[in-house]
Short mmCIF file of C-alpha atoms in Angstrom, two decimals:
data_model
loop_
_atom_site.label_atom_id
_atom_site.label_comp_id
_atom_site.label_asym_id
_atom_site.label_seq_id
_atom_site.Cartn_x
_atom_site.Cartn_y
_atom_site.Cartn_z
CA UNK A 238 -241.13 -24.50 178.00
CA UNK A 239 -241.71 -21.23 176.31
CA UNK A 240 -245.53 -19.30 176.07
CA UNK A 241 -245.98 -16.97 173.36
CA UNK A 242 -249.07 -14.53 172.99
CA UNK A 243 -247.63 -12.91 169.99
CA UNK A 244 -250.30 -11.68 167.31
CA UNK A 245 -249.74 -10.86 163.67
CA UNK A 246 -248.84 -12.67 160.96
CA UNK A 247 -247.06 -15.55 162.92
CA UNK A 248 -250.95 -16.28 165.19
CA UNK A 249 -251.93 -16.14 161.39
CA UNK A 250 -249.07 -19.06 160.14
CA UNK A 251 -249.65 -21.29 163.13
CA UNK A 252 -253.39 -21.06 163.27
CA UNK A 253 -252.86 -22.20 159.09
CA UNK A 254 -250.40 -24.86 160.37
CA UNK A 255 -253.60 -26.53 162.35
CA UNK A 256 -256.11 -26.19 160.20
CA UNK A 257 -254.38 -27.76 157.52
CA UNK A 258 -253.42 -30.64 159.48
CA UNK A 259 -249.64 -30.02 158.83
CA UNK A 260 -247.06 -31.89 160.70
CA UNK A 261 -244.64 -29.64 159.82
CA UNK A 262 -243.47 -25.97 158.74
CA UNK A 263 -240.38 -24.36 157.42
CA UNK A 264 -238.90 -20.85 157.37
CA UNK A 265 -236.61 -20.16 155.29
CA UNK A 266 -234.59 -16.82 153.42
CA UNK A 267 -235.68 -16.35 150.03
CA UNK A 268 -238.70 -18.48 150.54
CA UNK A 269 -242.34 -18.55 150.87
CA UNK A 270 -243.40 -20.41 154.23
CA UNK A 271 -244.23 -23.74 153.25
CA UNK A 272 -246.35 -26.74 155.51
CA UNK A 273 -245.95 -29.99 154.87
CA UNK A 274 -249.13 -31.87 154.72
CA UNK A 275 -249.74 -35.81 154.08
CA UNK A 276 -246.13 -35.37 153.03
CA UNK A 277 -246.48 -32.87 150.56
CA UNK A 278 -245.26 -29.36 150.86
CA UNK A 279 -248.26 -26.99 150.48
CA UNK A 280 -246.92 -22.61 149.92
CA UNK A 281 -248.99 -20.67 152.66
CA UNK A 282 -248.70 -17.69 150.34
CA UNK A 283 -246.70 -16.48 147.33
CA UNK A 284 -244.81 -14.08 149.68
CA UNK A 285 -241.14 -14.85 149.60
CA UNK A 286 -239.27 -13.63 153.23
CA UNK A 287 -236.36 -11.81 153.48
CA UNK A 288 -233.96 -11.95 156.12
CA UNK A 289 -235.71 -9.35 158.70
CA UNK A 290 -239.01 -10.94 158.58
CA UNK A 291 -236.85 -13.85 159.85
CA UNK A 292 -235.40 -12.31 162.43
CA UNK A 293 -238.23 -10.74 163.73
CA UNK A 294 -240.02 -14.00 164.13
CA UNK A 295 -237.19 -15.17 166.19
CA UNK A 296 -237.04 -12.28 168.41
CA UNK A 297 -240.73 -13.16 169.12
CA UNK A 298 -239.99 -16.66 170.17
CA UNK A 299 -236.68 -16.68 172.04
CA UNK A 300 -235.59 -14.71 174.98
CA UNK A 301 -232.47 -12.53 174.97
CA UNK A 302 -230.48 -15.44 176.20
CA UNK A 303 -232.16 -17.96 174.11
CA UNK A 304 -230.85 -15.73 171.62
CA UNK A 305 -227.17 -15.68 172.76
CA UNK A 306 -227.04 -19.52 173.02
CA UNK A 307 -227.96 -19.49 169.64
CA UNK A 308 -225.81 -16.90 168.55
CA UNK A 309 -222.99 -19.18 170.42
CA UNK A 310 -223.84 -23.05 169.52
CA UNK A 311 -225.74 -21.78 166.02
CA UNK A 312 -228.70 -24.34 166.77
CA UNK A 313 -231.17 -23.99 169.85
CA UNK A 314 -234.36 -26.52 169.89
CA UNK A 315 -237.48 -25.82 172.42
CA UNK A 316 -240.95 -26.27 172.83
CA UNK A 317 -244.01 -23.93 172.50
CA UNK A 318 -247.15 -23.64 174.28
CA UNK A 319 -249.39 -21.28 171.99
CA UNK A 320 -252.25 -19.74 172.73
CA UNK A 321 -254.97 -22.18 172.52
CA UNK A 322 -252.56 -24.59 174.30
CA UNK A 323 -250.97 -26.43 170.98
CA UNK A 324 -247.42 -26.93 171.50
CA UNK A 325 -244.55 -27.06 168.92
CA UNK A 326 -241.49 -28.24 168.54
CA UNK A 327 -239.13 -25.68 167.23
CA UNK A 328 -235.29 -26.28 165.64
CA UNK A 329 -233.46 -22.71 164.57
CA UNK A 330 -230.58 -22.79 162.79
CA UNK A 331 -228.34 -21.02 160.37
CA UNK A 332 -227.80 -21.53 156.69
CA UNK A 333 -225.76 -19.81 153.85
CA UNK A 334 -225.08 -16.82 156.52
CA UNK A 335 -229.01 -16.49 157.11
CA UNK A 336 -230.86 -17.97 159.60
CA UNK A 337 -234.31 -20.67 159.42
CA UNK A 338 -236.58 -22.30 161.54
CA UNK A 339 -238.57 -26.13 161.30
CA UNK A 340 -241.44 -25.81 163.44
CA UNK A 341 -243.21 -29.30 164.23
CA UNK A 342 -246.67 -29.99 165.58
CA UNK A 343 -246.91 -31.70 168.58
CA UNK A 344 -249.64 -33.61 169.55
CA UNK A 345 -251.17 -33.00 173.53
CA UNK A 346 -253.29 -35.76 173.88
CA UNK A 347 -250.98 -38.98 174.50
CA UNK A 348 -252.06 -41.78 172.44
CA UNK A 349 -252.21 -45.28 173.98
CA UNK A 350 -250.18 -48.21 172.76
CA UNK A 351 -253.05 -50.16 171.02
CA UNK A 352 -254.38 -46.46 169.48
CA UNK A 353 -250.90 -46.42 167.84
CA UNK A 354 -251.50 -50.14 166.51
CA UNK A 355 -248.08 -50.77 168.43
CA UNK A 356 -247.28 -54.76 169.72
CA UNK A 357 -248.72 -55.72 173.08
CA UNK A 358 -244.97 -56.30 174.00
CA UNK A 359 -244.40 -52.15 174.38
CA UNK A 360 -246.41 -52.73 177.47
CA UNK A 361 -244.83 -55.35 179.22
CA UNK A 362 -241.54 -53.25 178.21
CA UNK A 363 -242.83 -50.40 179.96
CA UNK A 364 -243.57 -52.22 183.10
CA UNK A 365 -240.35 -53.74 183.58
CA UNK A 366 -238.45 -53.28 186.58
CA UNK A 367 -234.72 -52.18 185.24
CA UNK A 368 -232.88 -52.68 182.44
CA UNK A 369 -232.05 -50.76 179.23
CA UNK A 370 -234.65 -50.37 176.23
CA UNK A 371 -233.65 -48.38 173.17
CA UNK A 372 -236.35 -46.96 170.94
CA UNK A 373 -234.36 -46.42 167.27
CA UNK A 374 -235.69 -45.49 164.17
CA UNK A 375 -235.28 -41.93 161.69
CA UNK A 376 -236.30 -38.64 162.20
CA UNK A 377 -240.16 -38.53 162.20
CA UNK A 378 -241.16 -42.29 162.60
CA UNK A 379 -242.60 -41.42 166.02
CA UNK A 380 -239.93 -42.37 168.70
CA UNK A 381 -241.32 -39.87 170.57
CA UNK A 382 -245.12 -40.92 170.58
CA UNK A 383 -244.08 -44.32 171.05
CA UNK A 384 -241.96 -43.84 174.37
CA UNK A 385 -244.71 -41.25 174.98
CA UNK A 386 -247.20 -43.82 174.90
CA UNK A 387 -245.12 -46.45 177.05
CA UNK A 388 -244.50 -44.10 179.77
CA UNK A 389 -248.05 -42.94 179.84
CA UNK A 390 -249.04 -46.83 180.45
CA UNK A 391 -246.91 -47.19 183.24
CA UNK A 392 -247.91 -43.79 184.76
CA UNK A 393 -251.64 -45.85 184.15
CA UNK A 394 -250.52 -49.31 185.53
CA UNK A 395 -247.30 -49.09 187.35
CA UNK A 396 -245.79 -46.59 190.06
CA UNK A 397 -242.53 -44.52 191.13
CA UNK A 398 -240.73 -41.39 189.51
CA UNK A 399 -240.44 -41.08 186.31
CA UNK A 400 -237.62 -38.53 185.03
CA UNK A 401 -237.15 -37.31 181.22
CA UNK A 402 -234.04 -35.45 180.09
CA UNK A 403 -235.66 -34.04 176.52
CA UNK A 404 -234.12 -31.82 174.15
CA UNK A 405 -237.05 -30.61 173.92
CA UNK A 406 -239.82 -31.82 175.53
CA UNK A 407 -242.34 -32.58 173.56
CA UNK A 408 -245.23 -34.74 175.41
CA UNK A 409 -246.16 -33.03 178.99
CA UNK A 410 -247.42 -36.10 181.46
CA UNK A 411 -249.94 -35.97 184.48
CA UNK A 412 -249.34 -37.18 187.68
CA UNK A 413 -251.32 -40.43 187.53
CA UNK A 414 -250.17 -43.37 189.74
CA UNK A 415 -245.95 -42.04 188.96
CA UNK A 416 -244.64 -38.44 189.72
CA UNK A 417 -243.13 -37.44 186.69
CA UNK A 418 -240.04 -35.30 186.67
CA UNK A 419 -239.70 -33.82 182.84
CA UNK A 420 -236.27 -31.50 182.41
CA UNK A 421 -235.95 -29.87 179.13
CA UNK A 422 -231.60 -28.95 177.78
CA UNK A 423 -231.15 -25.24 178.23
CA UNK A 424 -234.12 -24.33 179.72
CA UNK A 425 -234.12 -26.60 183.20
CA UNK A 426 -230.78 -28.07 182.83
CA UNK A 427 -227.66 -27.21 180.88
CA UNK A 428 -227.00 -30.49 179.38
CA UNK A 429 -227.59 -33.91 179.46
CA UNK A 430 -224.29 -34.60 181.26
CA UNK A 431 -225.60 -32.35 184.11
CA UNK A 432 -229.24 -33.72 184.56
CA UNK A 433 -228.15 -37.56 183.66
CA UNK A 434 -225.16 -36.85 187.18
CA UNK A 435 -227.99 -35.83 189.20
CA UNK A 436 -230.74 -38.73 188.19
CA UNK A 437 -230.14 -40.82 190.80
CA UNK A 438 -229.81 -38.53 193.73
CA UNK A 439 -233.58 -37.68 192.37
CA UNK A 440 -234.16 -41.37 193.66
CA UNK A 441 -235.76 -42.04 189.72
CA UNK A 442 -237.55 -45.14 189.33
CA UNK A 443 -237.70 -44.43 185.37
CA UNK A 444 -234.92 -42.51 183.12
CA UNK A 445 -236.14 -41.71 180.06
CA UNK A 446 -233.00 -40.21 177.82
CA UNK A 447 -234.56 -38.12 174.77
CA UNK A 448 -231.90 -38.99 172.77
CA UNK A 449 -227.73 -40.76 172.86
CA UNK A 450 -225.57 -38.71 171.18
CA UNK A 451 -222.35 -39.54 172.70
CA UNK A 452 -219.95 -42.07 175.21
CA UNK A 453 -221.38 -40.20 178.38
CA UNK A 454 -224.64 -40.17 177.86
CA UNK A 455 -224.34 -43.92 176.71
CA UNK A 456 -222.32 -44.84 179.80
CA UNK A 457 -225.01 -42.84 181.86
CA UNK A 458 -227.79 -45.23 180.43
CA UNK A 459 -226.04 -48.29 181.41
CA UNK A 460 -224.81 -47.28 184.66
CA UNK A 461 -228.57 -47.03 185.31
CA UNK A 462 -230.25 -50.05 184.13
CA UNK A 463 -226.90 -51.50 186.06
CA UNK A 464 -227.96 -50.10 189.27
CA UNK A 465 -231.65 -51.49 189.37
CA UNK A 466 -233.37 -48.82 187.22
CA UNK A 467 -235.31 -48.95 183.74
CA UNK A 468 -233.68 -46.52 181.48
CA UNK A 469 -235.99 -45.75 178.06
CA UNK A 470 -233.52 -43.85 175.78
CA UNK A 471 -233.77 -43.15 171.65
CA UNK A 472 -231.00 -43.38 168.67
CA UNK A 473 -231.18 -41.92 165.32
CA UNK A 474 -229.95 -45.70 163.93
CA UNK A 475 -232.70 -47.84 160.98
CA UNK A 476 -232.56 -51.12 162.78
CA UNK A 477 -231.05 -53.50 165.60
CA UNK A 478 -227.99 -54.26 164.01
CA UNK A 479 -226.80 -50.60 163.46
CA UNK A 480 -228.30 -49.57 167.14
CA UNK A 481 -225.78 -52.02 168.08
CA UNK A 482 -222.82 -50.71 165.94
CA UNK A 483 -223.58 -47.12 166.94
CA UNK A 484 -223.63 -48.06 170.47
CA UNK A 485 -220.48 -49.30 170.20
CA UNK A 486 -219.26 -46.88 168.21
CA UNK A 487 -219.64 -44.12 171.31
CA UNK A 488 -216.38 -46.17 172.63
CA UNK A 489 -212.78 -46.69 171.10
CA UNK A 490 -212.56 -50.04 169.71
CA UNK A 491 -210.24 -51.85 172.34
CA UNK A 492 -212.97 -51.35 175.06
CA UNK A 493 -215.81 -52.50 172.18
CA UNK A 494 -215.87 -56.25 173.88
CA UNK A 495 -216.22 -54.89 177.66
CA UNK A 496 -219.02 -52.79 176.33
CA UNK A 497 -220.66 -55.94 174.61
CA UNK A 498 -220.68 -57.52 178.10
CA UNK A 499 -222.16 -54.89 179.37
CA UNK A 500 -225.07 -54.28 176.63
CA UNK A 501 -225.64 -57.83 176.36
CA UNK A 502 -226.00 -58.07 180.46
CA UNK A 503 -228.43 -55.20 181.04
CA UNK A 504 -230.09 -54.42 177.46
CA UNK A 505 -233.83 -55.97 177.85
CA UNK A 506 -235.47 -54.39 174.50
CA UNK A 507 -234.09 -53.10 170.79
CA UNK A 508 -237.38 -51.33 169.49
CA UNK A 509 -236.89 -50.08 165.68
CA UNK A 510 -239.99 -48.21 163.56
CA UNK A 511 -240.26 -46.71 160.23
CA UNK A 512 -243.43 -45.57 158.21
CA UNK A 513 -244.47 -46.63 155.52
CA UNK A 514 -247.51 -45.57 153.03
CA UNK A 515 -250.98 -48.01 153.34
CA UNK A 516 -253.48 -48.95 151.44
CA UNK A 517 -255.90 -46.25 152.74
CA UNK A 518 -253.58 -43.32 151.33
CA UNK A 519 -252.88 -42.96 154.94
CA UNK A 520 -249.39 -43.83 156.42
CA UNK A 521 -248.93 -46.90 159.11
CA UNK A 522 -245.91 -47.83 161.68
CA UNK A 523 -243.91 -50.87 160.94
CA UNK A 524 -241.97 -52.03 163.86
CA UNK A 525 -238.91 -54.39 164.34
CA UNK A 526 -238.27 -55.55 168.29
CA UNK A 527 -235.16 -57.29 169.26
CA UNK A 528 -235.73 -59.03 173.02
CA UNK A 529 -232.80 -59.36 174.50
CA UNK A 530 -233.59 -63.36 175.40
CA UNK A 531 -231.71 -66.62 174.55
CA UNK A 532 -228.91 -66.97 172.51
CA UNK A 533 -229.07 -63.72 171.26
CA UNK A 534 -227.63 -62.61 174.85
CA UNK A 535 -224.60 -64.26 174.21
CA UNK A 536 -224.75 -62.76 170.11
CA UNK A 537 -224.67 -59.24 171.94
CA UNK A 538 -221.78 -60.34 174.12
CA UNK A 539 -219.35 -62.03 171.37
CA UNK A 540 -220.16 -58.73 169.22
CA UNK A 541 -221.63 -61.22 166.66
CA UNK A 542 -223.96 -58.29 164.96
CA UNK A 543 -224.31 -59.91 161.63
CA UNK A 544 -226.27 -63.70 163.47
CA UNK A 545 -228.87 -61.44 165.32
CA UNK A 546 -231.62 -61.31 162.73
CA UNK A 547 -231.21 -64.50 162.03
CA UNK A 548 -232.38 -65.15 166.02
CA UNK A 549 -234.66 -63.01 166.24
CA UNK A 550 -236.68 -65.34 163.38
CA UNK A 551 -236.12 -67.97 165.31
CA UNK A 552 -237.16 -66.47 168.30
CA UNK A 553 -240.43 -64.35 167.12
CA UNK A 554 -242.69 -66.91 169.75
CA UNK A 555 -240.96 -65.36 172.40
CA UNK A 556 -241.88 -61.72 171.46
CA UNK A 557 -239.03 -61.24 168.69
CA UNK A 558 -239.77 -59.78 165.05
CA UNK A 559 -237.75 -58.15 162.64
CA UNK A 560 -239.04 -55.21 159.92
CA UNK A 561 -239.52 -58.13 157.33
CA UNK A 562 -242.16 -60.16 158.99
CA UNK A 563 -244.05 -57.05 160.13
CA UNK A 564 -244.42 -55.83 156.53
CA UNK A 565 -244.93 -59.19 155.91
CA UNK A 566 -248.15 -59.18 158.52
CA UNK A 567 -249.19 -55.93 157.16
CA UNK A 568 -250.14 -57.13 153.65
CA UNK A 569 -251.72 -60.81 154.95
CA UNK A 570 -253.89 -58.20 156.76
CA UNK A 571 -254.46 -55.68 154.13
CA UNK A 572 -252.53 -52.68 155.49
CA UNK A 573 -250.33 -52.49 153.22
CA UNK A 574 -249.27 -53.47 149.47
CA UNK A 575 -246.82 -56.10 148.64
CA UNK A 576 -244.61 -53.59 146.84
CA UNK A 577 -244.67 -51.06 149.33
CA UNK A 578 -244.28 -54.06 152.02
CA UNK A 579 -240.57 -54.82 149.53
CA UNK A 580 -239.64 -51.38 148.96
CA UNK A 581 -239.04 -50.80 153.09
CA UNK A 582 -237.91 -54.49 153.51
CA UNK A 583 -234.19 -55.09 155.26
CA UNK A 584 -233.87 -58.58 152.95
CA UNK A 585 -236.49 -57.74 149.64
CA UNK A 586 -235.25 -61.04 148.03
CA UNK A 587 -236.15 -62.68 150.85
CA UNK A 588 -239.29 -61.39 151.61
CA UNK A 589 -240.54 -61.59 147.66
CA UNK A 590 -240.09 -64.96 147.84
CA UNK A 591 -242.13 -65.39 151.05
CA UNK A 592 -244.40 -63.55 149.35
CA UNK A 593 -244.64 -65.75 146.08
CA UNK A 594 -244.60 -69.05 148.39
CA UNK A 595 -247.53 -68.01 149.94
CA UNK A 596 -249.22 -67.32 147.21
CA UNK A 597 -248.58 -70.27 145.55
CA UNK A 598 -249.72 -72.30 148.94
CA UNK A 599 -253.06 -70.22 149.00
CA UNK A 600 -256.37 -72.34 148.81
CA UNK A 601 -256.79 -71.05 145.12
CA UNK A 602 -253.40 -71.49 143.59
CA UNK A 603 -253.62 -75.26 144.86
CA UNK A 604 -256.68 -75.98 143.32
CA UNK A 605 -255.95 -74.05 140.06
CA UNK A 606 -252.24 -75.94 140.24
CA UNK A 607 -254.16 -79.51 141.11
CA UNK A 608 -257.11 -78.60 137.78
CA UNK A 609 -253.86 -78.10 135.39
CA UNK A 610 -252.31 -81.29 136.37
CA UNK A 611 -255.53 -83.01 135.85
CA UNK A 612 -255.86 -81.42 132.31
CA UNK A 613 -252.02 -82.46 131.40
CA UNK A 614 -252.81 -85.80 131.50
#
């Protein structure tokens, strides 16, 4: 992790990136800075930056071979620790032969799993003794709080050593009741490969894996949950069934069955989000979890992708629920509108017509339906 003192005019655009609220801010040639807010972009001024105000920034930020890695790989990602101890998240890159930066508030205070309004099955997830949970959703549907969040209530209710491999790291945990172990990519390790090889000679208890981005990695996070340990890891997938393509797709396709087995032997959770606008012009979490109980064990192992919704329906007593019935939930308890609620849904035929039988079972529809019949006659 990085500390900055720096004064000027970028201690004037962060210290306008909190006050606002903003989740996020973007630097960019040719451009005025610009926050997003409520998700809406909001100028900070009308001045437009050129290319050395750019640079300048970044020479403020990174060190010389912070620089050169960029320079080299033409992304670099850390973390920020700024003056009155608010930390960023910060993604350079290059674009059109000019170089940007996304800087992203990051909250300090980890929330707990009921503050986020998350299912009381994150908790028993976090508590479990091995096995492979996969936390999937889009950038900026809170992966990160989420696992932050779990890992927080087992540093509250469980024990051991707890290692994250970030890229960056974004939450910073106490030593409660766990010893936590947080590496960050190219500032305490060079790579995930690297730090993932050396996880279990840290005798972990806990792996959390910022992020699977390729077959090693992958391989890494079942070899763990294989060898007795819980491994916590995140995809950029929408939902169970793709996690479960894009796992497999890390591996050529003659090896895609043994790699079923394998998933289907030592996966415990599937955990999908996305966020959606409410009723209180505020935005809420929707969440889709796939336990790995049942038939659907054997669905997993046969590669049978397509029949795993269908189980987790039939399964939602045992902790199950897919996107549709959460939306669903939302609007029975006012959270969220029945459009909205259709707009996000994986099946919106479906759930519109769970919608209009419900209504049409309500306490008022059958006693308007049973006063026209009465009238017909």
């Amino acid at each position: 992790m990085t500390h900055i003192t720096t004064q000027g005019f970028l201690d004037e655009v962060l210290t306008t990136m909190i006050s606002k609220g903003a989740s996020d801010l973007y630097i960019t040639v040719d451009c005025p800075i610009i926050y997003r807010v409520s998700d809406k972009l909001v100028n900070h001024s009308d001045r437009i930056l050129n290319n050395d105000d750019i640079e300048q920034m970044i020479a403020q930020l990174l060190t010389k071979l912070q620089i050169e890695s960029f320079d080299k790989d033409l992304e670099y990602n850390i973390s920020i620790e700024w003056a009155n101890k608010t930390r960023f998240r910060l993604n350079f890159f290059h674009q059109q032969r000019n170089r940007g930066i996304v800087i992203r508030s990051i909250k300090t205070i980890i929330p707990t799993i009921s503050e986020l309004g998350l299912p009381s099955i994150y908790a028993d997830l976090a508590l479990k003794k091995r096995g492979l949970i996969l936390v999937s959703s889009p950038s900026g549907s809170g992966k990160s709080t989420s696992v932050a969040a779990m890992l927080n209530h087992r540093n509250i209710n469980g024990s051991g050593h707890i290692i994250t491999i970030e890229d960056p790291i974004e939450f910073v945990h106490s030593h409660i009741n766990c010893i936590f172990t947080q590496r960050e990519i190219g500032t305490d390790t060079l790579s995930y490969e690297i730090a993932l090889k050396n996880c279990l000679r840290q005798k972990a208890d806990v792996v959390f894996i910022g992020e699977i981005r390729d077959r090693e990695t992958m391989e890494y996070a079942i070899n763990f949950a294989e060898t007795g340990h819980l491994c916590i890891a995140t995809l950029h997938s929408n939902n169970t069934n793709q996690s479960m393509l894009r796992m497999l797709s890390f591996f050529p396709e003659e090896s895609h069955r043994s790699v079923a087995v394998a998933l289907s032997q030592n996966i415990e959770a599937i955990i999908s989000q996305k966020i959606v606008p409410n009723l209180s012009h505020s935005r809420s979490l929707v969440t889709e979890v796939m336990l790995n109980v049942g038939l659907i064990k054997s669905l997993i192992a046969d590669i049978k992708i397509d029949e795993i919704r269908d189980m987790m329906e039939k399964n939602e007593g045992m902790g199950s629920m897919t996107f549709d019935s959460s939306l669903y939930n939302m609007v029975k308890g006012g959270i969220i509108s029945e459009e909205v609620a259709v707009s996000n849904a994986e099946s919106p035929n479906q759930l519109k017509f769970r919608f209009v039988q419900n209504n049409q079972n309500s306490p008022l529809n059958k006693a308007l339906n049973n006063s026209s019949n009465k009238n017909s006659f």
